[in-house]
Amino acid sequence: MKVAVDAMGGDHAPSAVVEGAVLAARAHAIEVVLVGVRPQVEAELARHRIRGLPLHVHHAAEVVAMDDHPAQAIRRKKDSSLRVAFDLVKTGHADAVVSAGNSGAFMAGALLVLGRLEAVERPAVASALPTVSGGRALIIDAGANTECTPVHLAQWGLCGEAYARNILGIARPKVAVLSNGTEATKGTDLTRGAYALLENAGVRFVGYVEGNDVFSGRADVIVTDGFTGNVLLKTAEGAAAGIAEMMRQEIASTAAAKAGYLLIKGALGRFKRRLDYAEYGGAPLIGVDGVAILAHGASNAVAIKNAVRVARDLVQEDLRAGLIEAAKKASVLAEKRRGKREKTP
Amino acid sequence: MKVAVDAMGGDHAPSAVVEGAVLAARAHAIEVVLVGVRPQVEAELARHRIRGLPLHVHHAAEVVAMDDHPAQAIRRKKDSSLRVAFDLVKTGHADAVVSAGNSGAFMAGALLVLGRLEAVERPAVASALPTVSGGRALIIDAGANTECTPVHLAQWGLCGEAYARNILGIARPKVAVLSNGTEATKGTDLTRGAYALLENAGVRFVGYVEGNDVFSGRADVIVTDGFTGNVLLKTAEGAAAGIAEMMRQEIASTAAAKAGYLLIKGALGRFKRRLDYAEYGGAPLIGVDGVAILAHGASNAVAIKNAVRVARDLVQEDLRAGLIEAAKKASVLAEKRRGKREKTP
């Protein structure tokens, strides 16, 4: 079992990425292939104690930039670290890809090189947010697809349900559609269509949830289009950062508060770790034919380490058959619904 | 100058609403007409010292429920507190409406009774979020319209700009379009169309912003469709509540942290007030022919008081001409763009 890590992708690449790979190899004994510009990757490796660790370097001369056009970058930069990482999986030299680089190019690479899983119409990004009950809520799609249909959302709901059961260990995951109100009449044509499919899908469907339900644990799997999913995740991130900053300003304003702050610092640290995306190990692409984990662009070494661990879990579990079955089920439901509609005048 | 307040609307109506009206009359000497079921409203008023305050009660026998169908409720419940409040403005017996009730019915009432402002295609809800720099970011549309066109967003951008200048006192407001990335190629047909219109509108257009920019102060006016706007606001609310709860759990876990917590309590209180929507006085409907302020359904008395104050400010400033001009400008830009497109083969 080998995980190919795009050493050149991310705001803090290659240093944080290489360090993360070292941590994953050391903590979990995972075999990692660092793909990137060899002298740069080796210079970073030289800064760590790596003797005996299952680490390899695979040279790739080019780098996909954050502002490169996704599809063009993947097609033209054939010797880029990202493209080569996917090629390694395709040719059987690795079992999974992890990258913190250009997310559009990551998606394009997964589609072009690995391809879609049978029956899945559109692969999507699944991102896990922490909830107050100590669990996580999986948001799908967290940003890959801006144009969506009800079948896409229904497929993600059922695939996400399979993921939550098999990877997150939730016995009967609650599935929901993100909307602008909880009444079934709310939402858009897209959300109402997805609602109609999921309520008959034989899963624990809890209907619509709103943005404020995401952290409450009302649902384990929440489906939405990639535009809204991106806005949701970025807003949550921005709210957390904004709240931390406003608190810092408030606490700095009196001496008693400063003293109190020193006492609660430990608790705040634990709290911050719980919120920190770094602890959550990146977002898997659900529906591509292979394991591909997209880490946050701002990933530090811990985030990369956790993304590599999630990749390992996904390879070991092999959800392939379960995901195909889930996608097919959603398509059959949509087919039935179309048939019923055509019969009713 | 009189503000009609829907005494029966909101999760804590009529008690919190009546108390809020009393506070507004006392603190700002604003004349308030409480519209609702007279015995209930008077029973609430009897719990406060109101001698000499400019408060009136206007009887309305019916109540619009939170789950009533918006348009039907407004059309059929002609003697509901919400409908009557709008009628009072239409007939010149009041100058503004404030309600914490059914937001769909509020929108329907504003459209049916007050009507659209000349040139405005779709009125929208403008909601103000606090930023780390101590200012506010105005989100338009915060939830009224799920089906939108680029012209709608452009009109809201220019109307919001006029609002930010005249009511919030920002000299040159920064206008932005909410998207899933800052590059101009990101987004959807809707956001790209709005971008093209606003970048040529002669305002300080800062392009796309993402969900995490909302609290950073990168923009003063952020336009989006009402579905996404609703998800953004609810997510921010949920993140704040979730973070507070996670912090409470963390702090409760050690004795030292508990002691520290007592010392920073004051700072946390100030911080909470800054975040609290109650301090921000409700969301004006931009683009209806009259002043209509939608307060949060969970409004407490302070929230109602502040919503009444915002209503007073809007009546006194009279933005009518400025909003019509802004809406016309956006339509002219769209017309020009259509013309240009038709010429280019």
XYZ file of C-alpha atoms in Angstrom:
690
model
C 0.000 0.000 0.000
C 1.560 3.268 -1.182
C 0.209 6.819 -1.053
C 1.429 9.250 -3.735
C 1.709 12.751 -2.259
C 1.931 15.826 -4.509
C 4.946 17.428 -2.813
C 4.628 20.693 -4.775
C 0.934 21.438 -4.090
C -0.289 23.843 -1.404
C 0.499 27.238 0.093
C 3.292 25.781 2.227
C 4.731 23.310 -0.293
C 7.088 21.609 -0.431
C 8.214 22.075 3.210
C 4.907 21.394 5.037
C 3.970 18.620 2.610
C 7.275 16.798 2.974
C 7.111 17.157 6.754
C 3.550 15.795 6.742
C 4.660 12.777 4.712
C 7.476 12.167 7.195
C 4.991 12.341 10.089
C 2.610 9.883 8.383
C 5.419 7.438 7.660
C 6.690 7.712 11.231
C 3.339 7.662 13.100
C 1.404 5.189 10.968
C 4.134 3.338 9.042
C 2.439 4.340 5.783
C 4.594 4.023 2.645
C 4.636 7.421 0.910
C 5.852 8.384 -2.560
C 6.689 12.094 -2.605
C 6.150 13.339 -6.166
C 7.923 16.583 -7.103
C 11.093 18.347 -8.173
C 13.700 15.954 -6.795
C 16.370 18.414 -5.528
C 13.721 20.476 -3.720
C 12.014 17.468 -2.174
C 15.314 15.927 -1.115
C 16.482 19.202 0.429
C 13.323 19.197 2.547
C 13.741 15.536 3.474
C 17.299 16.267 4.620
C 15.851 18.421 7.401
C 14.169 15.419 9.046
C 15.284 12.123 10.577
C 14.005 9.719 7.991
C 16.331 6.736 8.284
C 14.314 3.532 8.022
C 11.044 5.311 7.166
C 9.101 4.000 4.130
C 9.598 7.180 2.065
C 10.346 7.474 -1.672
C 10.882 10.382 -4.033
C 9.500 10.300 -7.581
C 10.793 13.118 -9.766
C 8.379 15.374 -11.665
C 9.834 18.466 -13.348
C 6.742 20.680 -13.559
C 4.438 22.314 -11.007
C 0.727 23.176 -11.348
C 0.252 26.732 -10.050
C -2.754 27.785 -7.964
C -3.981 30.048 -10.780
C -3.368 27.608 -13.660
C -6.443 26.705 -15.697
C -7.438 23.330 -14.170
C -8.082 21.177 -17.253
C -5.294 22.762 -19.315
C -2.775 22.313 -16.500
C -3.546 18.603 -16.263
C -3.512 18.074 -20.035
C -0.429 20.139 -20.850
C 1.780 19.795 -17.786
C 2.197 16.060 -18.255
C 5.303 16.045 -16.056
C 3.745 18.039 -13.211
C 3.822 16.577 -9.705
C -0.003 16.451 -9.605
C -0.418 14.737 -12.972
C 2.381 12.271 -12.260
C 0.868 11.400 -8.868
C -2.390 10.415 -10.597
C -0.460 8.502 -13.288
C 1.266 6.479 -10.565
C -2.116 5.309 -9.289
C -3.407 4.610 -12.790
C -0.384 2.448 -13.601
C -0.577 0.585 -10.300
C 2.576 2.112 -8.787
C 0.580 3.751 -6.001
C -2.858 3.259 -4.398
C -3.971 6.798 -3.573
C -3.224 10.471 -4.293
C -3.031 13.292 -1.735
C -2.656 16.934 -2.820
C -3.079 20.377 -1.237
C -2.670 22.082 -4.604
C -5.004 23.638 -7.196
C -8.369 22.047 -6.381
C -9.773 22.443 -9.892
C -6.714 20.763 -11.384
C -6.992 18.024 -8.757
C -10.565 17.347 -9.839
C -9.592 17.475 -13.515
C -6.682 15.094 -12.902
C -8.857 12.624 -11.027
C -11.435 12.641 -13.835
C -8.976 12.510 -16.717
C -6.544 9.964 -15.317
C -8.598 7.841 -12.902
C -12.011 8.367 -14.475
C -15.460 8.160 -12.948
C -16.637 5.172 -10.999
C -19.274 3.147 -12.887
C -22.783 4.683 -12.546
C -21.565 7.873 -10.798
C -22.619 10.897 -12.870
C -20.422 13.512 -11.195
C -17.702 12.926 -8.623
C -17.827 15.370 -5.707
C -15.724 16.574 -2.783
C -16.809 15.395 0.689
C -15.685 17.667 3.524
C -16.099 16.819 7.222
C -17.058 19.561 9.699
C -16.968 19.079 13.493
C -20.279 19.079 15.386
C -21.034 20.059 18.984
C -21.830 16.439 19.802
C -18.220 15.518 19.007
C -19.035 13.939 15.658
C -18.685 15.228 12.128
C -21.032 16.339 9.383
C -20.021 15.400 5.849
C -20.754 18.157 3.298
C -21.042 16.904 -0.317
C -20.367 18.647 -2.720
C -17.860 20.883 -1.003
C -16.814 22.615 -4.186
C -16.302 20.552 -7.327
C -19.537 21.035 -9.297
C -21.355 24.333 -9.779
C -23.999 22.959 -12.178
C -25.987 20.177 -10.554
C -29.154 18.106 -10.995
C -31.311 16.306 -8.388
C -29.775 12.952 -9.433
C -26.285 14.258 -8.663
C -27.358 15.278 -5.156
C -29.210 11.985 -4.594
C -26.138 10.004 -5.701
C -23.948 11.981 -3.322
C -26.440 11.411 -0.522
C -26.346 7.649 -0.968
C -22.582 7.496 -1.615
C -22.001 9.733 1.428
C -24.195 7.430 3.470
C -22.053 4.447 2.461
C -18.910 6.448 3.303
C -20.256 7.495 6.720
C -21.146 3.897 7.542
C -17.927 2.292 6.368
C -15.269 4.930 7.011
C -16.691 7.068 9.832
C -18.294 4.081 11.575
C -21.791 5.586 11.932
C -24.339 2.764 12.108
C -27.329 4.509 10.482
C -26.150 7.846 9.096
C -28.722 10.650 8.873
C -28.880 12.106 5.352
C -30.159 15.645 4.618
C -30.461 18.209 1.823
C -29.143 21.716 2.563
C -31.861 24.320 2.046
C -33.085 27.769 3.054
C -35.759 26.455 5.404
C -36.868 23.123 6.855
C -40.376 22.981 5.299
C -40.517 20.693 2.231
C -41.916 23.596 0.146
C -38.720 25.614 0.648
C -35.620 25.466 -1.507
C -35.149 25.434 -5.266
C -36.069 23.018 -8.070
C -32.717 21.341 -7.387
C -33.262 20.795 -3.651
C -36.914 19.766 -4.052
C -35.931 17.228 -6.700
C -33.190 15.786 -4.485
C -35.612 15.698 -1.536
C -38.149 13.655 -3.547
C -35.489 11.112 -4.522
C -33.824 10.755 -1.123
C -37.034 10.398 0.877
C -37.728 7.166 -1.015
C -34.183 5.832 -1.002
C -34.449 3.607 2.047
C -31.886 5.564 4.041
C -32.427 7.568 7.234
C -33.445 10.760 5.425
C -34.054 13.696 7.788
C -35.241 16.156 5.115
C -33.975 19.694 4.769
C -31.410 21.199 7.100
C -30.316 24.846 7.228
C -26.853 26.337 7.574
C -27.171 26.549 11.350
C -27.901 22.821 11.598
C -24.517 21.864 10.166
C -22.716 22.084 13.514
C -25.594 20.782 15.608
C -25.267 17.168 14.490
C -28.799 17.055 13.005
C -27.368 15.224 10.004
C -24.284 13.124 9.238
C -24.378 13.628 5.464
C -25.553 16.934 3.968
C -25.809 17.259 0.171
C -25.723 20.515 -1.794
C -24.395 21.927 -5.066
C -20.670 22.721 -5.096
C -21.142 26.490 -5.224
C -23.282 26.566 -2.080
C -21.078 23.939 -0.421
C -18.021 26.096 -0.999
C -19.780 29.169 0.413
C -20.875 27.159 3.467
C -17.386 25.850 4.237
C -15.660 29.175 3.657
C -18.259 30.990 5.765
C -17.788 28.557 8.654
C -14.017 29.008 8.363
C -14.382 32.803 8.216
C -16.782 32.872 11.153
C -14.374 30.816 13.292
C -11.434 33.076 12.391
C -13.533 36.218 12.874
C -14.793 35.061 16.256
C -11.255 34.183 17.402
C -10.034 37.634 16.351
C -12.959 39.479 17.982
C -12.322 37.488 21.181
C -8.623 38.383 21.079
C -9.563 42.058 20.801
C -12.056 41.804 23.665
C -9.686 39.884 25.922
C -6.817 42.301 25.279
C -8.951 45.190 26.498
C -8.724 44.577 30.268
C -6.018 43.286 32.629
C -8.365 40.887 34.485
C -9.436 39.363 31.208
C -5.793 38.917 30.209
C -5.085 37.025 33.442
C -8.185 34.906 32.903
C -7.078 34.210 29.378
C -3.834 32.621 30.580
C -5.889 30.230 32.698
C -8.203 29.138 29.890
C -5.485 28.996 27.243
C -5.219 25.213 27.435
C -8.949 24.772 26.980
C -8.903 27.174 24.048
C -6.072 25.230 22.445
C -8.000 21.969 22.636
C -11.060 23.723 21.311
C -9.139 25.174 18.394
C -7.744 21.753 17.491
C -11.244 20.340 17.450
C -12.332 22.989 14.970
C -9.138 22.918 12.969
C -9.559 21.432 9.541
C -6.013 20.096 9.952
C -7.324 17.457 12.337
C -9.835 16.229 9.795
C -7.524 14.881 7.204
C -8.593 16.409 3.915
C -11.622 15.812 1.755
C -12.008 12.645 -0.331
C -13.239 12.827 -3.911
C -16.308 10.609 -3.894
C -17.078 8.872 -7.183
C -13.730 8.674 -8.973
C -12.227 5.299 -9.754
C -9.469 5.413 -7.158
C -8.633 7.076 -3.866
C -7.977 10.819 -4.148
C -7.792 13.128 -1.117
C -7.842 16.890 -1.507
C -6.167 18.679 1.392
C -6.793 22.351 2.213
C -4.515 24.758 0.304
C -3.278 26.167 3.621
C -2.456 22.687 4.973
C 0.303 22.393 7.543
C 2.283 19.209 8.193
C -0.363 17.766 10.543
C -3.085 18.278 7.932
C -1.005 16.415 5.347
C -0.241 13.631 7.817
C -3.970 13.181 8.514
C -4.864 13.309 4.818
C -2.374 10.487 4.173
C -3.946 8.490 7.001
C -7.466 8.974 5.554
C -6.125 7.851 2.151
C -4.768 4.691 3.752
C -8.136 3.999 5.464
C -9.998 4.408 2.171
C -7.639 2.077 0.305
C -7.955 -0.574 3.017
C -11.759 -0.374 3.208
C -12.288 -0.433 -0.575
C -15.687 1.224 -0.883
C -15.811 0.760 -4.665
C -18.668 -1.741 -4.825
C -20.706 0.096 -2.187
C -20.391 3.424 -3.980
C -21.364 1.980 -7.354
C -24.405 0.325 -5.779
C -25.408 3.604 -4.092
C -25.054 5.589 -7.327
C -27.100 3.033 -9.269
C -29.860 3.119 -6.675
C -30.183 6.909 -6.996
C -30.349 6.648 -10.791
C -33.032 3.960 -10.641
C -35.108 6.127 -8.290
C -34.789 9.056 -10.697
C -35.808 6.823 -13.600
C -38.896 5.629 -11.724
C -39.834 9.174 -10.835
C -39.546 10.280 -14.440
C -41.735 7.340 -15.500
C -44.387 8.162 -12.904
C -44.422 11.806 -13.951
C -44.890 10.977 -17.602
C -47.867 8.746 -16.785
C -49.650 11.371 -14.692
C -51.121 13.879 -17.166
C -43.096 59.932 12.153
C -44.712 56.672 13.257
C -43.411 53.116 13.090
C -46.006 50.313 12.833
C -44.782 47.241 14.722
C -46.340 43.802 14.123
C -46.914 42.907 17.788
C -47.889 39.292 17.004
C -44.885 38.334 14.830
C -41.868 36.396 16.107
C -40.962 33.482 18.368
C -41.317 35.647 21.487
C -44.372 37.675 20.441
C -46.178 39.544 21.778
C -44.136 39.964 25.001
C -40.651 40.648 23.531
C -42.104 42.751 20.717
C -44.148 44.961 23.030
C -41.178 45.364 25.369
C -38.971 46.310 22.394
C -41.488 48.953 21.311
C -41.520 50.343 24.852
C -37.705 50.505 24.863
C -37.652 52.299 21.478
C -40.226 54.829 22.617
C -38.350 55.432 25.854
C -34.768 55.506 24.520
C -35.312 57.264 21.200
C -38.708 58.978 21.643
C -39.962 57.157 18.539
C -43.752 57.046 18.081
C -44.777 53.389 17.757
C -48.103 51.864 16.681
C -48.372 48.331 18.070
C -50.564 46.324 15.687
C -52.149 43.164 17.105
C -54.876 41.547 19.186
C -55.755 44.455 21.508
C -56.320 42.595 24.813
C -53.062 40.681 24.409
C -51.066 43.744 23.478
C -52.565 45.815 26.280
C -51.886 43.059 28.817
C -48.221 43.162 27.786
C -48.121 46.956 27.889
C -49.531 46.873 31.435
C -46.304 45.173 32.555
C -44.229 48.267 31.708
C -44.098 51.895 32.806
C -45.407 53.580 29.705
C -46.985 56.780 31.003
C -46.139 59.643 28.632
C -44.484 57.396 26.042
C -45.602 57.835 22.392
C -47.195 54.367 22.133
C -50.459 53.403 20.412
C -52.323 50.133 19.938
C -54.102 49.328 16.658
C -56.340 46.276 16.847
C -55.986 43.443 14.331
C -57.918 40.242 15.020
C -55.845 37.713 13.041
C -52.297 36.408 13.262
C -50.035 35.107 10.475
C -48.429 31.871 11.689
C -44.813 30.949 10.994
C -45.918 28.043 8.768
C -48.686 29.882 6.896
C -48.277 30.022 3.124
C -46.784 33.514 2.620
C -48.858 34.921 -0.257
C -52.105 33.243 0.876
C -51.694 34.515 4.430
C -51.324 38.095 3.206
C -54.228 37.847 0.740
C -56.683 35.987 2.984
C -55.853 37.192 6.472
C -56.804 40.778 5.710
C -57.180 41.573 9.402
C -53.868 40.041 10.457
C -51.407 42.190 12.407
C -48.843 41.930 9.594
C -51.249 42.851 6.787
C -52.758 45.716 8.806
C -49.297 47.103 9.627
C -48.548 47.362 5.885
C -52.001 48.871 5.238
C -51.273 51.588 7.818
C -48.190 52.621 5.843
C -50.031 52.465 2.514
C -52.801 54.728 3.807
C -50.374 57.192 5.344
C -51.173 56.347 8.976
C -47.637 55.092 9.600
C -44.228 55.559 7.937
C -42.569 52.164 8.380
C -43.274 48.520 9.256
C -41.242 46.323 11.615
C -41.970 42.588 11.994
C -40.214 39.516 13.402
C -42.867 37.204 11.941
C -43.126 34.897 8.898
C -40.449 36.280 6.562
C -42.126 35.024 3.387
C -45.413 36.680 4.372
C -43.490 39.846 5.242
C -42.004 39.911 1.749
C -45.390 39.136 0.189
C -47.069 41.884 2.230
C -44.431 44.441 1.268
C -44.837 43.585 -2.424
C -48.624 43.370 -2.443
C -49.398 46.389 -0.275
C -46.447 48.754 -0.738
C -45.335 47.579 -4.175
C -41.941 47.718 -5.830
C -39.974 50.925 -6.115
C -39.838 52.235 -9.689
C -37.142 50.459 -11.761
C -36.351 47.836 -9.087
C -36.946 44.360 -10.543
C -36.897 42.362 -7.300
C -36.824 43.741 -3.761
C -34.330 41.950 -1.505
C -33.425 41.580 2.155
C -30.218 43.331 3.294
C -28.639 41.802 6.393
C -25.684 43.335 8.263
C -22.955 41.080 9.699
C -20.224 42.327 12.054
C -16.630 42.396 10.775
C -13.361 42.102 12.706
C -12.544 45.724 11.869
C -15.602 46.801 13.874
C -17.704 47.577 10.803
C -20.463 45.647 9.095
C -20.867 43.773 5.854
C -24.255 44.058 4.167
C -25.424 40.769 2.580
C -28.055 41.229 -0.197
C -30.151 39.104 -0.825
C -30.299 37.524 2.596
C -33.220 35.276 1.708
C -36.103 36.698 -0.317
C -35.388 35.498 -3.877
C -34.244 32.014 -4.833
C -34.412 32.584 -8.627
C -32.143 35.455 -9.662
C -30.585 37.083 -12.735
C -27.382 39.151 -13.060
C -29.477 42.349 -13.284
C -31.075 41.585 -9.911
C -27.666 41.203 -8.291
C -26.326 44.338 -9.986
C -29.345 46.360 -8.820
C -28.832 45.123 -5.260
C -25.152 46.021 -5.479
C -25.876 49.603 -6.477
C -28.850 49.991 -4.120
C -26.773 48.507 -1.292
C -23.991 50.938 -2.121
C -26.433 53.845 -1.778
C -27.680 52.383 1.512
C -24.157 51.921 2.890
C -23.261 55.513 1.986
C -26.401 57.163 3.325
C -27.432 54.988 6.259
C -24.206 53.347 7.429
C -22.114 56.448 6.705
C -19.418 54.712 4.641
C -17.856 57.247 2.257
C -16.965 54.911 -0.613
C -18.464 51.486 0.068
C -16.690 48.455 -1.391
C -19.088 46.301 -3.439
C -18.477 42.584 -4.129
C -20.129 39.476 -5.571
C -20.128 36.345 -3.401
C -18.487 33.438 -5.208
C -16.603 30.169 -4.777
C -13.207 31.702 -5.555
C -11.708 35.130 -6.166
C -10.573 34.609 -9.783
C -12.976 36.184 -12.298
C -13.335 32.798 -14.069
C -14.899 31.234 -10.943
C -18.565 31.229 -10.032
C -21.690 30.533 -12.050
C -23.390 32.226 -15.014
C -25.235 34.323 -12.439
C -22.153 35.569 -10.588
C -20.132 36.131 -13.774
C -22.997 38.167 -15.254
C -23.280 40.281 -12.106
C -19.496 40.739 -12.053
C -19.498 42.055 -15.643
C -22.214 44.593 -14.813
C -20.801 45.798 -11.507
C -17.224 46.238 -12.695
C -18.470 48.928 -15.094
C -20.916 50.584 -12.714
C -18.655 53.359 -11.457
C -18.670 52.104 -7.868
C -15.748 50.755 -5.834
C -16.143 47.176 -7.072
C -13.725 44.746 -5.419
C -14.732 41.691 -7.493
C -15.480 38.293 -6.032
C -15.297 37.563 -2.328
C -15.587 34.136 -0.677
C -17.480 33.106 2.428
C -14.431 33.630 4.632
C -14.091 37.255 3.480
C -17.478 38.219 4.902
C -16.144 38.854 8.409
C -12.794 40.257 7.321
C -14.183 43.586 6.100
C -12.982 43.046 2.507
C -16.326 44.365 1.282
C -19.123 46.555 2.662
C -21.831 45.287 0.301
C -21.878 41.630 -0.832
C -24.506 40.512 -3.345
C -25.742 36.946 -3.843
C -28.935 35.039 -4.632
C -31.345 34.611 -1.712
C -30.780 30.864 -1.360
C -27.016 31.230 -0.954
C -27.478 34.351 1.189
C -29.725 32.419 3.550
C -27.219 29.541 3.773
C -24.404 32.023 4.472
C -26.251 33.793 7.292
C -27.512 30.597 8.894
C -24.055 29.005 8.668
C -22.447 32.023 10.343
C -25.099 31.879 13.071
C -24.611 28.125 13.492
C -20.834 28.425 13.580
C -21.022 31.090 16.293
C -23.421 28.992 18.388
C -21.388 25.837 17.772
C -18.136 27.522 18.744
C -19.695 28.946 21.917
C -20.953 25.475 22.868
C -17.645 23.756 22.086
C -15.863 26.396 24.181
C -18.271 25.846 27.061
C -17.519 22.112 26.922
C -13.770 22.739 26.838
C -13.837 25.271 29.655
C -15.959 23.041 31.869
C -13.366 20.286 31.597
C -10.742 21.690 34.010
C -10.873 23.664 37.274
C -8.178 26.152 36.202
C -10.088 26.914 33.042
C -13.257 27.456 35.061
C -11.461 30.010 37.255
C -10.052 31.693 34.180
C -13.475 31.774 32.645
C -14.829 33.861 35.530
C -12.116 36.446 34.842
C -12.817 36.744 31.128
C -16.596 36.602 31.462
C -16.979 40.352 30.997
C -14.922 40.332 27.826
C -16.917 37.404 26.502
C -20.154 39.253 27.194
C -19.021 42.290 25.200
C -17.856 39.987 22.445
C -21.175 38.178 22.326
C -23.066 41.470 22.079
C -20.911 42.469 19.145
C -21.795 39.289 17.312
C -25.405 39.265 18.376
C -27.809 39.994 15.567
C -29.966 41.733 18.185
C -27.554 44.651 18.178
C -27.878 45.103 14.440
C -31.474 46.136 14.201
C -33.089 43.856 11.665
C -32.777 43.669 7.918
C -34.366 46.291 5.658
C -36.222 45.243 2.518
C -34.392 47.102 -0.240
C -36.505 48.044 -3.251
C -40.060 48.221 -1.925
C -41.930 51.515 -2.003
C -41.786 52.204 1.719
C -39.714 51.357 4.766
C -40.026 47.722 5.880
C -37.678 46.109 8.406
C -37.588 42.357 8.919
C -36.367 41.379 12.385
C -35.022 37.900 13.214
C -37.730 35.437 14.228
C -35.929 34.861 17.535
C -35.774 38.611 18.251
C -35.658 39.699 21.874
C -36.757 43.133 23.084
C -33.386 44.758 22.286
C -33.528 43.425 18.730
C -36.991 44.938 18.244
C -35.863 48.245 19.779
C -32.952 48.419 17.349
C -35.124 47.447 14.378
C -37.478 50.324 15.229
C -34.493 52.692 15.410
C -33.251 51.541 11.971
C -36.786 52.082 10.602
C -36.729 55.643 11.968
C -33.312 56.307 10.360
C -34.523 55.034 6.993
C -37.684 57.161 7.088
C -35.675 60.268 7.991
C -33.028 59.749 5.320
C -35.529 58.977 2.525
C -33.373 56.931 0.157
C -36.171 56.605 -2.426
C -34.629 58.734 -5.177
C -31.166 57.271 -4.634
C -32.412 53.687 -4.834
C -34.426 54.321 -8.008
C -31.395 55.932 -9.616
C -29.194 52.988 -8.599
C -31.657 50.423 -9.971
C -31.990 52.315 -13.273
C -28.227 52.482 -13.652
C -27.927 48.697 -13.306
C -30.675 48.149 -15.890
C -29.030 50.539 -18.358
C -25.720 48.699 -17.953
C -27.462 45.379 -18.638
C -29.167 46.872 -21.707
C -25.834 48.105 -23.067
C -24.240 44.719 -22.473
C -27.032 42.949 -24.299
C -26.639 45.399 -27.207
C -22.891 44.834 -27.380
C -23.336 41.065 -27.308
C -25.848 41.095 -30.132
C -23.480 43.136 -32.301
C -20.520 40.809 -31.791
C -21.201 37.730 -33.913
